[in-house]
Short mmCIF file of C-alpha atoms in Angstrom, two decimals:
data_model
loop_
_atom_site.label_atom_id
_atom_site.label_comp_id
_atom_site.label_asym_id
_atom_site.label_seq_id
_atom_site.Cartn_x
_atom_site.Cartn_y
_atom_site.Cartn_z
CA UNK A 1 0.00 0.00 0.00
CA UNK A 2 2.80 2.39 0.97
CA UNK A 3 4.74 1.56 -2.22
CA UNK A 4 1.64 2.26 -4.31
CA UNK A 5 1.10 5.60 -2.57
CA UNK A 6 4.73 6.63 -3.05
CA UNK A 7 4.57 5.66 -6.72
CA UNK A 8 1.42 7.73 -7.24
CA UNK A 9 2.97 10.73 -5.47
CA UNK A 10 6.12 10.38 -7.58
CA UNK A 11 4.12 10.33 -10.82
CA UNK A 12 2.06 13.31 -9.64
CA UNK A 13 5.20 15.27 -8.74
CA UNK A 14 6.82 14.63 -12.13
CA UNK A 15 3.61 15.64 -13.89
CA UNK A 16 3.27 18.85 -11.89
CA UNK A 17 6.89 19.82 -12.56
CA UNK A 18 6.40 19.24 -16.26
CA UNK A 19 3.09 21.09 -16.48
CA UNK A 20 4.37 24.07 -14.50
CA UNK A 21 7.45 24.28 -16.68
CA UNK A 22 5.43 24.33 -19.90
CA UNK A 23 2.74 26.61 -18.52
CA UNK A 24 4.44 29.87 -19.55
CA UNK A 25 3.94 31.46 -22.96
CA UNK A 26 6.73 32.16 -25.45
CA UNK A 27 7.21 35.19 -27.69
CA UNK A 28 9.86 34.77 -30.38
CA UNK A 29 10.78 37.83 -32.47
CA UNK A 30 13.21 38.03 -35.37
CA UNK A 31 14.68 41.36 -36.46
CA UNK A 32 16.16 40.77 -39.90
CA UNK A 33 19.88 41.46 -40.36
CA UNK A 34 20.57 42.38 -36.71
CA UNK A 35 24.30 41.74 -36.39
CA UNK A 36 25.65 40.42 -33.10
CA UNK A 37 27.57 43.62 -32.30
CA UNK A 38 24.94 46.21 -33.25
CA UNK A 39 23.89 46.70 -29.62
CA UNK A 40 27.51 47.38 -28.67
CA UNK A 41 27.83 49.88 -31.52
CA UNK A 42 24.59 51.59 -30.52
CA UNK A 43 25.62 51.79 -26.88
CA UNK A 44 28.96 53.41 -27.80
CA UNK A 45 27.08 56.03 -29.83
CA UNK A 46 24.72 56.79 -26.96
CA UNK A 47 21.70 55.39 -28.80
CA UNK A 48 18.61 54.29 -26.91
CA UNK A 49 18.71 50.51 -26.44
CA UNK A 50 17.03 50.53 -23.02
CA UNK A 51 14.55 47.76 -23.82
CA UNK A 52 17.24 45.43 -25.16
CA UNK A 53 19.35 46.18 -22.08
CA UNK A 54 16.43 45.37 -19.79
CA UNK A 55 16.04 41.95 -21.39
CA UNK A 56 19.79 41.36 -21.37
CA UNK A 57 20.10 42.27 -17.69
CA UNK A 58 17.26 39.96 -16.67
CA UNK A 59 18.35 37.13 -18.96
CA UNK A 60 21.26 36.98 -21.38
CA UNK A 61 22.72 38.20 -24.64
CA UNK A 62 24.35 35.87 -27.15
CA UNK A 63 26.22 35.82 -30.41
CA UNK A 64 24.47 33.31 -32.65
CA UNK A 65 26.22 30.71 -34.77
CA UNK A 66 23.91 30.69 -37.74
CA UNK A 67 23.48 28.34 -40.68
CA UNK A 68 24.85 28.50 -44.19
CA UNK A 69 23.52 30.10 -46.39
CA UNK A 70 23.41 33.30 -44.36
CA UNK A 71 20.31 34.49 -46.20
CA UNK A 72 16.87 35.42 -44.88
CA UNK A 73 14.74 32.51 -46.05
CA UNK A 74 17.13 29.61 -45.32
CA UNK A 75 18.01 31.08 -41.91
CA UNK A 76 14.44 31.77 -40.81
CA UNK A 77 13.33 28.29 -41.74
CA UNK A 78 16.31 26.87 -39.86
CA UNK A 79 15.15 28.74 -36.75
CA UNK A 80 11.60 27.48 -37.27
CA UNK A 81 12.48 23.83 -37.94
CA UNK A 82 15.68 23.23 -35.97
CA UNK A 83 17.33 21.87 -39.11
CA UNK A 84 20.33 22.82 -41.19
CA UNK A 85 19.57 24.15 -44.65
CA UNK A 86 20.33 20.94 -46.53
CA UNK A 87 17.82 19.14 -44.30
CA UNK A 88 14.94 21.62 -44.26
CA UNK A 89 15.05 22.21 -48.03
CA UNK A 90 14.60 25.97 -48.31
CA UNK A 91 18.10 26.23 -49.75
CA UNK A 92 18.07 29.88 -50.79
CA UNK A 93 15.99 32.97 -51.28
CA UNK A 94 15.82 31.80 -54.90
CA UNK A 95 16.44 28.23 -56.01
CA UNK A 96 15.45 25.53 -58.48
CA UNK A 97 13.87 22.14 -57.77
CA UNK A 98 14.82 19.72 -60.56
CA UNK A 99 12.17 17.17 -59.56
CA UNK A 100 9.36 19.59 -60.36
CA UNK A 101 11.22 21.77 -62.85
CA UNK A 102 10.15 24.87 -60.92
CA UNK A 103 12.00 27.79 -59.37
CA UNK A 104 11.30 29.32 -55.96
CA UNK A 105 11.52 33.11 -55.88
CA UNK A 106 11.12 34.82 -52.53
CA UNK A 107 9.72 37.92 -54.21
CA UNK A 108 6.70 35.93 -55.42
CA UNK A 109 5.44 34.54 -52.14
CA UNK A 110 1.82 34.38 -53.34
CA UNK A 111 2.95 31.79 -55.91
CA UNK A 112 5.27 29.91 -53.55
CA UNK A 113 2.99 28.78 -50.76
CA UNK A 114 2.68 25.25 -52.10
CA UNK A 115 3.26 22.82 -49.26
CA UNK A 116 6.02 20.85 -50.94
CA UNK A 117 8.46 23.78 -50.84
CA UNK A 118 8.40 23.59 -47.03
CA UNK A 119 8.00 19.85 -46.37
CA UNK A 120 11.36 18.61 -47.64
CA UNK A 121 12.51 15.59 -45.63
CA UNK A 122 9.54 15.92 -43.30
CA UNK A 123 10.58 19.34 -41.97
CA UNK A 124 8.10 20.75 -39.45
CA UNK A 125 8.02 24.35 -38.19
CA UNK A 126 7.79 24.90 -34.46
CA UNK A 127 4.30 26.43 -34.72
CA UNK A 128 3.03 23.10 -36.04
CA UNK A 129 4.94 21.14 -33.40
CA UNK A 130 3.27 23.26 -30.73
CA UNK A 131 -0.21 22.65 -32.12
CA UNK A 132 0.47 18.94 -32.49
CA UNK A 133 0.93 18.98 -28.70
CA UNK A 134 -2.38 20.78 -28.15
CA UNK A 135 -1.13 24.38 -28.00
CA UNK A 136 -2.09 27.27 -30.23
CA UNK A 137 0.36 29.31 -32.28
CA UNK A 138 0.16 32.77 -33.78
CA UNK A 139 2.67 33.73 -36.45
CA UNK A 140 3.14 37.24 -37.84
CA UNK A 141 4.90 37.41 -41.23
CA UNK A 142 7.44 34.60 -40.62
CA UNK A 143 8.94 32.71 -43.55
CA UNK A 144 6.73 29.71 -44.34
CA UNK A 145 3.85 30.73 -42.08
CA UNK A 146 1.53 31.38 -45.03
CA UNK A 147 1.93 27.80 -46.30
CA UNK A 148 0.03 24.71 -45.21
CA UNK A 149 2.80 22.36 -44.04
CA UNK A 150 1.82 18.70 -43.69
CA UNK A 151 -1.79 19.81 -44.04
CA UNK A 152 -1.52 22.15 -41.06
CA UNK A 153 -1.45 25.94 -40.67
CA UNK A 154 -0.72 27.91 -37.52
CA UNK A 155 -4.06 28.65 -35.84
CA UNK A 156 -3.57 32.38 -36.42
CA UNK A 157 -1.38 34.02 -39.07
CA UNK A 158 -1.05 37.44 -40.67
CA UNK A 159 -1.20 35.93 -44.15
CA UNK A 160 1.12 36.64 -47.06
CA UNK A 161 4.03 38.95 -46.24
CA UNK A 162 3.17 42.64 -46.37
CA UNK A 163 5.75 45.35 -45.60
CA UNK A 164 2.94 47.82 -44.93
CA UNK A 165 2.46 46.41 -41.42
CA UNK A 166 4.43 48.57 -38.99
CA UNK A 167 6.34 47.00 -36.12
CA UNK A 168 3.83 48.36 -33.62
CA UNK A 169 0.91 47.03 -35.66
CA UNK A 170 2.51 43.59 -35.69
CA UNK A 171 3.09 43.67 -31.93
CA UNK A 172 -0.52 44.69 -31.26
CA UNK A 173 -1.80 41.91 -33.46
CA UNK A 174 0.43 39.37 -31.74
CA UNK A 175 -0.64 40.45 -28.25
CA UNK A 176 -4.32 40.38 -29.18
CA UNK A 177 -3.89 36.68 -29.92
CA UNK A 178 -1.59 35.96 -26.99
CA UNK A 179 -4.17 37.41 -24.59
CA UNK A 180 -6.42 34.49 -25.42
CA UNK A 181 -5.57 31.77 -22.88
CA UNK A 182 -5.29 28.97 -25.44
CA UNK A 183 -2.39 30.69 -27.28
CA UNK A 184 1.01 29.79 -25.86
CA UNK A 185 3.42 30.59 -28.74
CA UNK A 186 3.64 33.71 -30.90
CA UNK A 187 6.33 34.47 -33.49
CA UNK A 188 6.93 37.78 -35.24
CA UNK A 189 9.22 38.96 -38.05
CA UNK A 190 10.30 42.52 -38.89
CA UNK A 191 12.56 43.56 -41.77
CA UNK A 192 14.85 46.00 -39.94
CA UNK A 193 17.74 46.66 -39.52
CA UNK A 194 18.37 44.55 -42.64
CA UNK A 195 16.88 47.08 -45.05
CA UNK A 196 19.00 49.90 -43.63
CA UNK A 197 22.09 47.69 -43.65
CA UNK A 198 21.70 46.92 -47.35
CA UNK A 199 21.00 50.50 -48.31
CA UNK A 200 23.60 52.33 -46.25
CA UNK A 201 26.02 49.72 -44.89
CA UNK A 202 26.41 48.20 -41.42
CA UNK A 203 28.45 51.11 -40.05
CA UNK A 204 25.91 53.78 -41.00
CA UNK A 205 23.84 56.09 -38.83
CA UNK A 206 20.78 54.74 -40.64
CA UNK A 207 21.43 51.26 -39.22
CA UNK A 208 21.68 52.75 -35.74
CA UNK A 209 18.37 54.54 -36.40
CA UNK A 210 16.85 51.16 -37.30
CA UNK A 211 18.25 49.62 -34.11
CA UNK A 212 16.55 52.39 -32.14
CA UNK A 213 13.31 51.73 -34.01
CA UNK A 214 13.41 48.06 -33.02
CA UNK A 215 14.19 49.11 -29.45
CA UNK A 216 11.07 51.30 -29.47
CA UNK A 217 9.06 48.29 -30.57
CA UNK A 218 10.51 46.07 -27.84
CA UNK A 219 9.93 48.81 -25.26
CA UNK A 220 6.30 49.02 -26.35
CA UNK A 221 6.01 45.23 -26.09
CA UNK A 222 7.44 45.19 -22.55
CA UNK A 223 5.15 48.03 -21.44
CA UNK A 224 2.08 46.28 -22.77
CA UNK A 225 3.03 42.97 -21.16
CA UNK A 226 3.63 44.73 -17.83
CA UNK A 227 0.13 46.26 -18.01
CA UNK A 228 -1.64 42.95 -18.67
CA UNK A 229 -2.00 40.77 -15.54
CA UNK A 230 -2.51 37.63 -17.61
CA UNK A 231 0.87 38.12 -19.30
CA UNK A 232 3.02 39.80 -16.67
CA UNK A 233 5.56 37.31 -15.29
CA UNK A 234 4.05 34.68 -17.57
CA UNK A 235 5.99 35.16 -20.82
CA UNK A 236 9.43 34.03 -21.92
CA UNK A 237 10.76 36.46 -24.56
CA UNK A 238 13.33 35.50 -27.19
CA UNK A 239 14.60 38.05 -29.71
CA UNK A 240 17.09 37.05 -32.38
CA UNK A 241 17.91 37.43 -36.05
CA UNK A 242 18.76 35.48 -39.17
CA UNK A 243 22.18 36.85 -40.12
CA UNK A 244 24.57 39.77 -39.82
CA UNK A 245 25.80 42.22 -42.44
CA UNK A 246 29.12 43.01 -44.15
CA UNK A 247 30.26 46.25 -45.74
CA UNK A 248 30.42 46.20 -49.55
CA UNK A 249 31.61 48.68 -52.16
CA UNK A 250 30.16 48.10 -55.61
CA UNK A 251 32.72 50.49 -57.11
CA UNK A 252 35.72 48.38 -56.13
CA UNK A 253 34.54 44.98 -54.82
CA UNK A 254 32.62 43.37 -57.66
CA UNK A 255 33.37 40.10 -59.45
CA UNK A 256 31.77 40.24 -62.89
CA UNK A 257 31.14 36.67 -64.06
CA UNK A 258 29.12 37.49 -67.15
CA UNK A 259 32.08 36.61 -69.38
CA UNK A 260 32.11 32.98 -68.18
CA UNK A 261 28.34 32.52 -68.33
CA UNK A 262 26.45 30.98 -71.21
CA UNK A 263 22.72 31.60 -71.13
CA UNK A 264 22.13 28.50 -73.22
CA UNK A 265 24.03 26.34 -70.78
CA UNK A 266 23.43 27.64 -67.26
CA UNK A 267 20.46 28.23 -65.05
CA UNK A 268 21.35 30.59 -62.22
CA UNK A 269 20.21 30.42 -58.58
CA UNK A 270 21.73 33.54 -57.15
CA UNK A 271 22.17 36.15 -54.49
CA UNK A 272 24.80 38.88 -54.68
CA UNK A 273 27.07 36.73 -52.48
CA UNK A 274 26.45 33.27 -53.94
CA UNK A 275 25.71 31.61 -57.25
CA UNK A 276 24.23 28.21 -58.08
CA UNK A 277 24.75 26.89 -61.59
CA UNK A 278 22.66 24.25 -63.33
CA UNK A 279 24.02 22.87 -66.64
CA UNK A 280 21.12 22.48 -69.05
CA UNK A 281 20.15 19.08 -70.39
CA UNK A 282 21.72 18.14 -73.69
CA UNK A 283 25.08 19.82 -73.21
CA UNK A 284 28.20 17.78 -73.95
CA UNK A 285 30.22 19.50 -71.24
CA UNK A 286 30.69 17.88 -67.84
CA UNK A 287 30.23 19.65 -64.53
CA UNK A 288 34.01 19.53 -64.13
CA UNK A 289 34.33 21.38 -67.44
CA UNK A 290 32.00 24.10 -66.18
CA UNK A 291 33.94 24.36 -62.92
CA UNK A 292 37.17 25.06 -64.82
CA UNK A 293 35.63 28.29 -66.11
CA UNK A 294 36.10 29.73 -62.64
CA UNK A 295 39.78 28.84 -62.34
CA UNK A 296 42.01 31.82 -61.58
CA UNK A 297 39.08 34.18 -60.86
CA UNK A 298 39.88 36.03 -57.66
CA UNK A 299 37.57 36.74 -54.71
CA UNK A 300 35.29 33.75 -55.32
CA UNK A 301 35.43 30.04 -54.55
CA UNK A 302 33.65 27.56 -56.81
CA UNK A 303 32.73 24.00 -55.78
CA UNK A 304 31.14 20.95 -57.26
CA UNK A 305 28.20 20.14 -55.00
CA UNK A 306 29.91 17.01 -53.69
CA UNK A 307 32.96 19.08 -52.68
CA UNK A 308 31.15 21.82 -50.75
CA UNK A 309 32.70 21.89 -47.24
CA UNK A 310 30.94 19.60 -44.79
CA UNK A 311 30.82 22.36 -42.18
CA UNK A 312 28.34 24.25 -44.35
CA UNK A 313 25.80 21.41 -44.10
CA UNK A 314 24.90 22.50 -47.59
CA UNK A 315 25.34 19.73 -50.14
CA UNK A 316 22.98 16.79 -49.56
CA UNK A 317 19.87 18.17 -51.20
CA UNK A 318 18.61 17.93 -54.77
CA UNK A 319 17.74 21.64 -54.71
CA UNK A 320 21.37 22.68 -54.26
CA UNK A 321 22.92 23.42 -57.65
CA UNK A 322 25.62 21.09 -59.07
CA UNK A 323 28.07 24.01 -59.06
CA UNK A 324 28.12 26.41 -56.13
CA UNK A 325 30.04 29.70 -56.06
CA UNK A 326 30.50 31.87 -52.97
CA UNK A 327 32.15 35.29 -52.93
CA UNK A 328 34.75 36.42 -50.44
CA UNK A 329 33.15 38.50 -47.74
CA UNK A 330 32.43 42.02 -48.92
CA UNK A 331 32.56 41.13 -52.60
CA UNK A 332 29.52 41.09 -54.90
CA UNK A 333 28.90 38.65 -57.73
CA UNK A 334 27.56 40.21 -60.93
CA UNK A 335 26.05 38.08 -63.69
CA UNK A 336 25.04 41.06 -65.79
CA UNK A 337 26.85 42.30 -68.86
CA UNK A 338 27.27 45.65 -67.08
CA UNK A 339 29.39 45.51 -63.91
CA UNK A 340 28.22 47.05 -60.66
CA UNK A 341 30.55 50.00 -61.13
CA UNK A 342 28.26 51.26 -63.93
CA UNK A 343 25.19 50.78 -61.78
CA UNK A 344 26.81 52.63 -58.89
CA UNK A 345 26.69 55.82 -60.91
CA UNK A 346 22.93 55.76 -60.43
CA UNK A 347 23.50 56.47 -56.71
CA UNK A 348 20.54 54.34 -55.75
CA UNK A 349 20.63 53.03 -52.18
CA UNK A 350 19.44 49.57 -53.20
CA UNK A 351 18.45 48.30 -56.62
CA UNK A 352 17.75 44.72 -57.58
CA UNK A 353 17.35 43.66 -61.16
CA UNK A 354 15.57 40.42 -61.97
CA UNK A 355 14.98 38.76 -65.29
CA UNK A 356 11.57 37.21 -65.69
CA UNK A 357 12.93 33.67 -65.50
CA UNK A 358 15.29 34.39 -62.58
CA UNK A 359 18.40 33.55 -64.60
CA UNK A 360 20.13 36.76 -63.60
CA UNK A 361 20.07 38.49 -60.26
CA UNK A 362 22.22 41.49 -59.47
CA UNK A 363 22.20 44.00 -56.66
CA UNK A 364 23.59 47.37 -55.79
CA UNK A 365 24.17 47.97 -52.13
CA UNK A 366 26.49 49.15 -49.34
CA UNK A 367 25.83 46.09 -47.21
CA UNK A 368 25.38 42.41 -47.98
CA UNK A 369 25.13 38.99 -46.35
CA UNK A 370 25.10 35.43 -47.65
CA UNK A 371 28.81 34.89 -47.02
CA UNK A 372 30.60 32.14 -45.08
CA UNK A 373 28.85 31.58 -41.75
CA UNK A 374 32.24 31.26 -40.02
CA UNK A 375 32.74 35.01 -40.47
CA UNK A 376 31.73 36.95 -37.32
CA UNK A 377 30.16 39.70 -39.44
CA UNK A 378 27.58 37.14 -40.57
CA UNK A 379 26.57 36.24 -37.01
CA UNK A 380 23.28 37.60 -35.62
CA UNK A 381 22.43 38.54 -32.05
CA UNK A 382 20.09 37.13 -29.44
CA UNK A 383 18.62 38.40 -26.19
CA UNK A 384 16.22 36.42 -24.03
CA UNK A 385 14.59 36.72 -20.62
CA UNK A 386 11.62 35.37 -18.72
CA UNK A 387 10.53 33.33 -15.73
CA UNK A 388 12.14 30.16 -17.12
CA UNK A 389 15.26 31.68 -18.69
CA UNK A 390 18.63 31.74 -16.93
CA UNK A 391 20.55 34.92 -16.22
CA UNK A 392 24.12 35.35 -17.50
CA UNK A 393 26.24 38.46 -17.18
CA UNK A 394 28.76 37.28 -19.78
CA UNK A 395 28.07 37.17 -23.51
CA UNK A 396 26.99 33.67 -24.57
CA UNK A 397 27.16 31.59 -27.76
CA UNK A 398 23.89 30.12 -29.05
CA UNK A 399 23.37 27.89 -32.07
CA UNK A 400 20.63 28.98 -34.45
CA UNK A 401 19.30 25.45 -34.95
CA UNK A 402 18.94 25.13 -31.16
CA UNK A 403 16.12 27.69 -31.04
CA UNK A 404 13.61 24.97 -31.94
CA UNK A 405 14.53 22.62 -29.05
CA UNK A 406 14.90 25.61 -26.70
CA UNK A 407 11.33 26.71 -27.39
CA UNK A 408 10.11 23.13 -27.19
CA UNK A 409 11.62 22.80 -23.72
CA UNK A 410 10.15 26.11 -22.56
CA UNK A 411 6.69 25.03 -23.75
CA UNK A 412 6.97 21.46 -22.50
CA UNK A 413 6.80 19.89 -25.98
CA UNK A 414 8.38 16.46 -25.59
CA UNK A 415 7.63 14.96 -29.03
CA UNK A 416 9.58 17.12 -31.49
CA UNK A 417 10.12 16.49 -35.16
CA UNK A 418 13.48 15.03 -36.26
CA UNK A 419 15.93 17.92 -35.98
CA UNK A 420 19.61 18.83 -36.12
CA UNK A 421 19.50 21.13 -33.09
CA UNK A 422 20.55 19.75 -29.71
CA UNK A 423 18.41 20.22 -26.62
CA UNK A 424 21.41 19.46 -24.40
CA UNK A 425 23.12 22.66 -25.56
CA UNK A 426 20.10 24.66 -24.39
CA UNK A 427 19.90 23.26 -20.86
CA UNK A 428 22.30 25.85 -19.35
CA UNK A 429 19.99 28.61 -20.58
CA UNK A 430 17.01 27.39 -18.53
CA UNK A 431 16.45 28.02 -14.82
CA UNK A 432 14.67 24.72 -14.29
CA UNK A 433 15.56 22.38 -17.15
CA UNK A 434 13.15 19.58 -18.05
CA UNK A 435 13.65 16.36 -16.13
CA UNK A 436 15.54 13.39 -17.52
CA UNK A 437 12.35 11.56 -18.49
CA UNK A 438 11.38 14.49 -20.71
CA UNK A 439 14.90 14.79 -22.13
CA UNK A 440 15.23 11.09 -22.95
CA UNK A 441 11.91 11.10 -24.76
CA UNK A 442 12.79 14.33 -26.56
CA UNK A 443 16.14 12.97 -27.76
CA UNK A 444 14.48 9.87 -29.21
CA UNK A 445 12.08 11.97 -31.26
CA UNK A 446 14.67 14.60 -32.20
CA UNK A 447 17.04 11.89 -33.42
CA UNK A 448 14.37 10.21 -35.53
CA UNK A 449 14.39 7.05 -33.41
CA UNK A 450 10.69 7.64 -32.77
CA UNK A 451 8.52 9.57 -35.22
CA UNK A 452 5.61 11.82 -34.20
#
């Protein structure tokens, strides 16, 4: 009788610990292109970063090791799915899928909400994982949130991306949902300071203005939470970004590859920092022959897909082009007949030129990303605080693909999708980490030993 009673009490205690740990809500915000040292730069200039400092002082600040490619769409879907780019399948802002013979173009999101773009290898965004466990998710303008993934949408979304929504409008919309007791996860995306970084460069006053704008939004968020009894002391806040930003000079740091391109031979998947090349069917040239065209061209590195460095986790996917070219940091790849130096004379802060079939993409800008994710300038920032989040005075390192398991642990979601992120790396960041029963179960699902 005593053994039975003790067993029941033990089970009840474990259950209560788990329920209390997952009882708090999570807000996850991404500010596009927010480099890991922007807060330091802003503080040195006397800019207002009071809201970010408040979160940092109550929780922690981290430099984020992000995924390759260091572009908006691959990085945001890595945060959402906990997978590296080769495993979640959104391999660029623009890319080609040879199985379907179709190209994905991030500028045409109304035409690219088909489920199969986002379901590669069974990838599952965290908002779906949460709802699979019985929670409710609200997602404001996040990459992939407008698509039905595995026949499931987040319970509340803001629809197809629209830049007209101000940061404050997005925050209000998110909080309106989060006030409803059944919602426990809300995610929000905002395009600054990325836009300012592209237009004026990472060292510009305009970027610092954008940092202050995001701080105003975070300050507004904290004030509203503090005024709402249902949310005060009941929300874990995570703010991060997809990538950093490097200085570029289109007058002096452009690699013009138009002379080695053949429109009848190549299909281009491109950003100003990278280039994917697809030899067309029927050509007599081998991929090795194409690769030789890039011999002795400075400030770029060209790879056959099979030879792309393992550390990129960017080779084992049919959507990755057979030939991959990446520019040295700060250099821009031009595939136009006119080099960037001619375009610079226009003095436009940011111009992108697209052909209708996406074979050529060029850009004019003072800041760019997409470069090697080992470069610190490509690393984004992170601040986080809340009732379940540990406090650190020293700057931390956080892995981008660990955001998925971190949020799962905070919400008490013990049956994740198969992921590349590691929950064990997130344990030090939690005040009361999940118990070993939870962790063992989580690892089995995360490793694909058990499937949801």
